[in-house]
């Protein structure tokens, strides 16, 4: 019978990261602080936040903490894996990165000293728009409530990312409208 992992993420940490999500103006700084905050709160090797480019069907890194650039640039991340959190829409835990068939770059994980990984989808409404990856240097499991906390934070991040994209779009439309001749704006 295996022991239940100890919980590492409590209300204090959850409140701090939730507050940051709801107040930051700069999305890049927010994501960098979240990656660092999750790494420190869980005392893990590192954390990466990646967003989905649905046109290219690839993930691209928006923020990372504790993981080398060499590892992050190891190669493309394919999204056709049926076990991916992008496809499943739910968290995926890999206990052993070196022997799990779902891992695309096991040699890179060995070199980076990564043993386990938790991938949590970032969602806005029901659409997956990215993932948070937590990397561990030891074969460790997460407490189910910690995984739930990750998921709730990922949903909050999804709303902020979506709102940021909409705000950028509206600013571009507004800028374009200001450049139109006045005669073209009559009746709008």
PDB file of C-alpha atoms in Angstrom:
ATOM      1  CA  UNK A   1       0.000   0.000   0.000  1.00  0.00           C
ATOM      2  CA  UNK A   2       1.524   3.312  -1.054  1.00  0.00           C
ATOM      3  CA  UNK A   3       1.488   6.384   1.125  1.00  0.00           C
ATOM      4  CA  UNK A   4      -0.446   9.490   0.187  1.00  0.00           C
ATOM      5  CA  UNK A   5       2.016  12.242  -0.830  1.00  0.00           C
ATOM      6  CA  UNK A   6       2.241  15.166   1.560  1.00  0.00           C
ATOM      7  CA  UNK A   7       0.499  18.332   0.563  1.00  0.00           C
ATOM      8  CA  UNK A   8       2.795  21.243  -0.326  1.00  0.00           C
ATOM      9  CA  UNK A   9       0.482  23.981  -1.539  1.00  0.00           C
ATOM     10  CA  UNK A  10      -1.751  25.649   1.029  1.00  0.00           C
ATOM     11  CA  UNK A  11      -4.089  28.623   1.157  1.00  0.00           C
ATOM     12  CA  UNK A  12      -1.276  31.123   1.812  1.00  0.00           C
ATOM     13  CA  UNK A  13       0.544  30.245  -1.433  1.00  0.00           C
ATOM     14  CA  UNK A  14      -2.714  29.843  -3.348  1.00  0.00           C
ATOM     15  CA  UNK A  15      -3.911  33.294  -2.262  1.00  0.00           C
ATOM     16  CA  UNK A  16      -0.597  34.923  -3.199  1.00  0.00           C
ATOM     17  CA  UNK A  17      -0.579  33.464  -6.710  1.00  0.00           C
ATOM     18  CA  UNK A  18      -4.328  34.085  -7.205  1.00  0.00           C
ATOM     19  CA  UNK A  19      -3.857  37.709  -6.163  1.00  0.00           C
ATOM     20  CA  UNK A  20      -1.004  38.089  -8.648  1.00  0.00           C
ATOM     21  CA  UNK A  21      -3.145  36.612 -11.427  1.00  0.00           C
ATOM     22  CA  UNK A  22      -5.937  39.090 -10.761  1.00  0.00           C
ATOM     23  CA  UNK A  23      -3.773  42.216 -10.441  1.00  0.00           C
ATOM     24  CA  UNK A  24      -0.773  42.091 -12.796  1.00  0.00           C
ATOM     25  CA  UNK A  25      -0.964  44.267 -15.902  1.00  0.00           C
ATOM     26  CA  UNK A  26       2.033  42.735 -17.720  1.00  0.00           C
ATOM     27  CA  UNK A  27       1.299  39.162 -18.826  1.00  0.00           C
ATOM     28  CA  UNK A  28       4.967  38.209 -19.307  1.00  0.00           C
ATOM     29  CA  UNK A  29       5.960  39.336 -15.814  1.00  0.00           C
ATOM     30  CA  UNK A  30       2.909  37.567 -14.365  1.00  0.00           C
ATOM     31  CA  UNK A  31       3.801  34.270 -16.042  1.00  0.00           C
ATOM     32  CA  UNK A  32       7.444  34.526 -14.959  1.00  0.00           C
ATOM     33  CA  UNK A  33       6.395  35.156 -11.357  1.00  0.00           C
ATOM     34  CA  UNK A  34       3.906  32.265 -11.435  1.00  0.00           C
ATOM     35  CA  UNK A  35       6.556  29.859 -12.751  1.00  0.00           C
ATOM     36  CA  UNK A  36       8.944  30.955 -10.006  1.00  0.00           C
ATOM     37  CA  UNK A  37       6.249  30.946  -7.317  1.00  0.00           C
ATOM     38  CA  UNK A  38       5.095  27.420  -8.147  1.00  0.00           C
ATOM     39  CA  UNK A  39       8.697  26.165  -8.214  1.00  0.00           C
ATOM     40  CA  UNK A  40       9.430  27.658  -4.817  1.00  0.00           C
ATOM     41  CA  UNK A  41       6.080  26.689  -3.231  1.00  0.00           C
ATOM     42  CA  UNK A  42       6.369  23.059  -4.277  1.00  0.00           C
ATOM     43  CA  UNK A  43      10.160  22.921  -3.790  1.00  0.00           C
ATOM     44  CA  UNK A  44      10.552  21.347  -7.227  1.00  0.00           C
ATOM     45  CA  UNK A  45      13.262  21.570  -9.884  1.00  0.00           C
ATOM     46  CA  UNK A  46      11.384  23.952 -12.132  1.00  0.00           C
ATOM     47  CA  UNK A  47       8.239  25.038 -13.900  1.00  0.00           C
ATOM     48  CA  UNK A  48       7.421  26.040 -17.457  1.00  0.00           C
ATOM     49  CA  UNK A  49       4.327  27.742 -18.848  1.00  0.00           C
ATOM     50  CA  UNK A  50       3.618  27.110 -22.517  1.00  0.00           C
ATOM     51  CA  UNK A  51       0.833  28.402 -24.738  1.00  0.00           C
ATOM     52  CA  UNK A  52      -0.739  26.631 -27.661  1.00  0.00           C
ATOM     53  CA  UNK A  53      -0.384  28.064 -31.138  1.00  0.00           C
ATOM     54  CA  UNK A  54      -3.416  26.392 -32.656  1.00  0.00           C
ATOM     55  CA  UNK A  55      -2.432  27.486 -36.172  1.00  0.00           C
ATOM     56  CA  UNK A  56       0.954  25.727 -35.950  1.00  0.00           C
ATOM     57  CA  UNK A  57      -0.328  23.024 -33.557  1.00  0.00           C
ATOM     58  CA  UNK A  58       2.694  23.529 -31.289  1.00  0.00           C
ATOM     59  CA  UNK A  59       3.443  24.790 -27.829  1.00  0.00           C
ATOM     60  CA  UNK A  60       5.702  27.768 -27.250  1.00  0.00           C
ATOM     61  CA  UNK A  61       7.322  28.795 -23.991  1.00  0.00           C
ATOM     62  CA  UNK A  62       6.031  31.961 -22.383  1.00  0.00           C
ATOM     63  CA  UNK A  63       7.799  31.601 -19.007  1.00  0.00           C
ATOM     64  CA  UNK A  64      10.103  29.233 -17.178  1.00  0.00           C
ATOM     65  CA  UNK A  65      11.974  28.967 -13.908  1.00  0.00           C
ATOM     66  CA  UNK A  66      14.639  26.473 -12.824  1.00  0.00           C
ATOM     67  CA  UNK A  67      14.991  24.738 -16.203  1.00  0.00           C
ATOM     68  CA  UNK A  68      17.897  25.341 -18.594  1.00  0.00           C
ATOM     69  CA  UNK A  69      17.422  26.947 -21.995  1.00  0.00           C
ATOM     70  CA  UNK A  70      19.168  23.931 -23.498  1.00  0.00           C
ATOM     71  CA  UNK A  71      16.419  21.649 -22.170  1.00  0.00           C
ATOM     72  CA  UNK A  72      13.650  24.036 -23.180  1.00  0.00           C
ATOM     73  CA  UNK A  73      15.034  24.232 -26.729  1.00  0.00           C
ATOM     74  CA  UNK A  74      15.595  20.473 -27.109  1.00  0.00           C
ATOM     75  CA  UNK A  75      13.160  20.163 -30.001  1.00  0.00           C
ATOM     76  CA  UNK A  76       9.562  20.693 -31.058  1.00  0.00           C
ATOM     77  CA  UNK A  77       6.769  19.560 -28.764  1.00  0.00           C
ATOM     78  CA  UNK A  78       4.331  17.489 -30.773  1.00  0.00           C
ATOM     79  CA  UNK A  79       0.668  17.645 -29.797  1.00  0.00           C
ATOM     80  CA  UNK A  80      -0.656  14.517 -31.455  1.00  0.00           C
ATOM     81  CA  UNK A  81       0.021  12.352 -28.404  1.00  0.00           C
ATOM     82  CA  UNK A  82      -3.275  10.921 -27.166  1.00  0.00           C
ATOM     83  CA  UNK A  83      -1.966  11.156 -23.571  1.00  0.00           C
ATOM     84  CA  UNK A  84      -1.195  14.867 -23.764  1.00  0.00           C
ATOM     85  CA  UNK A  85      -2.969  17.239 -21.364  1.00  0.00           C
ATOM     86  CA  UNK A  86      -3.797  19.281 -24.488  1.00  0.00           C
ATOM     87  CA  UNK A  87      -5.751  16.338 -25.926  1.00  0.00           C
ATOM     88  CA  UNK A  88      -7.136  14.975 -22.645  1.00  0.00           C
ATOM     89  CA  UNK A  89      -7.955  18.352 -21.112  1.00  0.00           C
ATOM     90  CA  UNK A  90      -6.872  17.122 -17.696  1.00  0.00           C
ATOM     91  CA  UNK A  91      -3.627  16.869 -15.692  1.00  0.00           C
ATOM     92  CA  UNK A  92      -1.124  14.204 -16.706  1.00  0.00           C
ATOM     93  CA  UNK A  93       1.542  12.934 -14.297  1.00  0.00           C
ATOM     94  CA  UNK A  94       4.651  11.110 -15.519  1.00  0.00           C
ATOM     95  CA  UNK A  95       6.361   9.396 -12.622  1.00  0.00           C
ATOM     96  CA  UNK A  96       9.458   8.210 -14.506  1.00  0.00           C
ATOM     97  CA  UNK A  97      10.597  10.411 -17.412  1.00  0.00           C
ATOM     98  CA  UNK A  98      13.330   7.977 -18.430  1.00  0.00           C
ATOM     99  CA  UNK A  99      11.120   4.926 -18.989  1.00  0.00           C
ATOM    100  CA  UNK A 100       7.691   6.336 -19.869  1.00  0.00           C
ATOM    101  CA  UNK A 101       6.806   5.859 -23.558  1.00  0.00           C
ATOM    102  CA  UNK A 102       4.938   9.191 -23.607  1.00  0.00           C
ATOM    103  CA  UNK A 103       8.167  11.185 -23.196  1.00  0.00           C
ATOM    104  CA  UNK A 104       9.601  12.492 -26.471  1.00  0.00           C
ATOM    105  CA  UNK A 105      13.081  13.394 -25.176  1.00  0.00           C
ATOM    106  CA  UNK A 106      14.066  11.016 -22.327  1.00  0.00           C
ATOM    107  CA  UNK A 107      17.815  11.583 -22.863  1.00  0.00           C
ATOM    108  CA  UNK A 108      17.357  15.332 -22.430  1.00  0.00           C
ATOM    109  CA  UNK A 109      15.427  14.698 -19.195  1.00  0.00           C
ATOM    110  CA  UNK A 110      18.304  12.566 -17.860  1.00  0.00           C
ATOM    111  CA  UNK A 111      20.812  15.294 -18.747  1.00  0.00           C
ATOM    112  CA  UNK A 112      18.619  17.939 -17.069  1.00  0.00           C
ATOM    113  CA  UNK A 113      18.147  15.704 -13.985  1.00  0.00           C
ATOM    114  CA  UNK A 114      14.366  15.517 -14.362  1.00  0.00           C
ATOM    115  CA  UNK A 115      12.740  12.360 -13.027  1.00  0.00           C
ATOM    116  CA  UNK A 116       9.013  13.203 -12.888  1.00  0.00           C
ATOM    117  CA  UNK A 117       6.704  15.757 -14.481  1.00  0.00           C
ATOM    118  CA  UNK A 118       3.184  17.053 -13.943  1.00  0.00           C
ATOM    119  CA  UNK A 119       1.479  18.724 -16.925  1.00  0.00           C
ATOM    120  CA  UNK A 120      -1.697  20.691 -16.231  1.00  0.00           C
ATOM    121  CA  UNK A 121      -3.781  22.168 -19.052  1.00  0.00           C
ATOM    122  CA  UNK A 122      -4.443  25.904 -19.050  1.00  0.00           C
ATOM    123  CA  UNK A 123      -8.068  26.348 -20.074  1.00  0.00           C
ATOM    124  CA  UNK A 124     -10.339  29.219 -20.922  1.00  0.00           C
ATOM    125  CA  UNK A 125     -13.872  28.030 -20.665  1.00  0.00           C
ATOM    126  CA  UNK A 126     -13.602  24.523 -22.138  1.00  0.00           C
ATOM    127  CA  UNK A 127     -10.770  25.191 -24.591  1.00  0.00           C
ATOM    128  CA  UNK A 128      -7.198  24.196 -23.745  1.00  0.00           C
ATOM    129  CA  UNK A 129      -4.897  27.104 -24.601  1.00  0.00           C
ATOM    130  CA  UNK A 130      -1.660  25.964 -22.974  1.00  0.00           C
ATOM    131  CA  UNK A 131      -0.038  23.932 -20.221  1.00  0.00           C
ATOM    132  CA  UNK A 132       1.888  24.349 -16.992  1.00  0.00           C
ATOM    133  CA  UNK A 133       4.645  21.803 -16.517  1.00  0.00           C
ATOM    134  CA  UNK A 134       6.149  21.108 -13.111  1.00  0.00           C
ATOM    135  CA  UNK A 135       9.482  19.249 -13.219  1.00  0.00           C
ATOM    136  CA  UNK A 136      10.822  17.191 -10.314  1.00  0.00           C
ATOM    137  CA  UNK A 137      14.372  15.937  -9.817  1.00  0.00           C
ATOM    138  CA  UNK A 138      13.119  12.985  -7.737  1.00  0.00           C
ATOM    139  CA  UNK A 139      10.465  10.379  -8.403  1.00  0.00           C
ATOM    140  CA  UNK A 140       7.740  12.023  -6.364  1.00  0.00           C
ATOM    141  CA  UNK A 141       3.989  12.087  -6.590  1.00  0.00           C
ATOM    142  CA  UNK A 142       1.747  15.092  -6.034  1.00  0.00           C
ATOM    143  CA  UNK A 143      -1.031  15.202  -3.472  1.00  0.00           C
ATOM    144  CA  UNK A 144      -4.405  15.187  -5.271  1.00  0.00           C
ATOM    145  CA  UNK A 145      -5.341  18.535  -3.684  1.00  0.00           C
ATOM    146  CA  UNK A 146      -2.096  20.089  -4.976  1.00  0.00           C
ATOM    147  CA  UNK A 147      -3.028  18.921  -8.475  1.00  0.00           C
ATOM    148  CA  UNK A 148      -6.477  20.484  -7.985  1.00  0.00           C
ATOM    149  CA  UNK A 149      -4.825  23.746  -6.888  1.00  0.00           C
ATOM    150  CA  UNK A 150      -2.648  23.678 -10.026  1.00  0.00           C
ATOM    151  CA  UNK A 151      -5.783  23.134 -12.124  1.00  0.00           C
ATOM    152  CA  UNK A 152      -7.691  26.028 -10.530  1.00  0.00           C
ATOM    153  CA  UNK A 153      -4.719  28.367 -11.024  1.00  0.00           C
ATOM    154  CA  UNK A 154      -4.440  27.179 -14.635  1.00  0.00           C
ATOM    155  CA  UNK A 155      -8.122  28.075 -15.207  1.00  0.00           C
ATOM    156  CA  UNK A 156      -7.527  31.540 -13.734  1.00  0.00           C
ATOM    157  CA  UNK A 157      -4.495  31.970 -15.967  1.00  0.00           C
ATOM    158  CA  UNK A 158      -6.568  30.926 -18.981  1.00  0.00           C
ATOM    159  CA  UNK A 159      -9.096  33.684 -18.350  1.00  0.00           C
ATOM    160  CA  UNK A 160      -6.330  36.281 -17.923  1.00  0.00           C
ATOM    161  CA  UNK A 161      -4.569  35.136 -21.114  1.00  0.00           C
ATOM    162  CA  UNK A 162      -7.814  35.208 -23.089  1.00  0.00           C
ATOM    163  CA  UNK A 163      -8.749  38.652 -21.749  1.00  0.00           C
ATOM    164  CA  UNK A 164      -5.267  39.942 -22.566  1.00  0.00           C
ATOM    165  CA  UNK A 165      -5.626  38.698 -26.149  1.00  0.00           C
ATOM    166  CA  UNK A 166      -9.046  40.322 -26.488  1.00  0.00           C
ATOM    167  CA  UNK A 167      -7.727  43.593 -25.043  1.00  0.00           C
ATOM    168  CA  UNK A 168      -4.841  43.583 -27.541  1.00  0.00           C
ATOM    169  CA  UNK A 169      -7.270  42.906 -30.405  1.00  0.00           C
ATOM    170  CA  UNK A 170      -9.612  45.717 -29.340  1.00  0.00           C
ATOM    171  CA  UNK A 171      -6.673  48.128 -29.028  1.00  0.00           C
ATOM    172  CA  UNK A 172      -5.623  47.275 -32.589  1.00  0.00           C
ATOM    173  CA  UNK A 173      -9.187  47.798 -33.856  1.00  0.00           C
ATOM    174  CA  UNK A 174      -9.404  51.092 -31.977  1.00  0.00           C
ATOM    175  CA  UNK A 175      -6.085  52.235 -33.441  1.00  0.00           C
ATOM    176  CA  UNK A 176      -7.188  51.265 -36.948  1.00  0.00           C
ATOM    177  CA  UNK A 177     -10.520  53.089 -36.497  1.00  0.00           C
ATOM    178  CA  UNK A 178      -8.722  56.261 -35.427  1.00  0.00           C
ATOM    179  CA  UNK A 179      -6.790  56.242 -38.688  1.00  0.00           C
ATOM    180  CA  UNK A 180      -9.877  56.050 -40.891  1.00  0.00           C
ATOM    181  CA  UNK A 181     -11.103  59.231 -42.581  1.00  0.00           C
ATOM    182  CA  UNK A 182     -14.033  60.792 -40.711  1.00  0.00           C
ATOM    183  CA  UNK A 183     -16.347  60.319 -43.674  1.00  0.00           C
ATOM    184  CA  UNK A 184     -15.931  56.549 -43.350  1.00  0.00           C
ATOM    185  CA  UNK A 185     -16.919  56.608 -39.677  1.00  0.00           C
ATOM    186  CA  UNK A 186     -20.311  58.261 -40.266  1.00  0.00           C
ATOM    187  CA  UNK A 187     -23.139  55.980 -39.271  1.00  0.00           C
ATOM    188  CA  UNK A 188     -20.967  53.590 -37.260  1.00  0.00           C
TER     189      UNK A 188
END
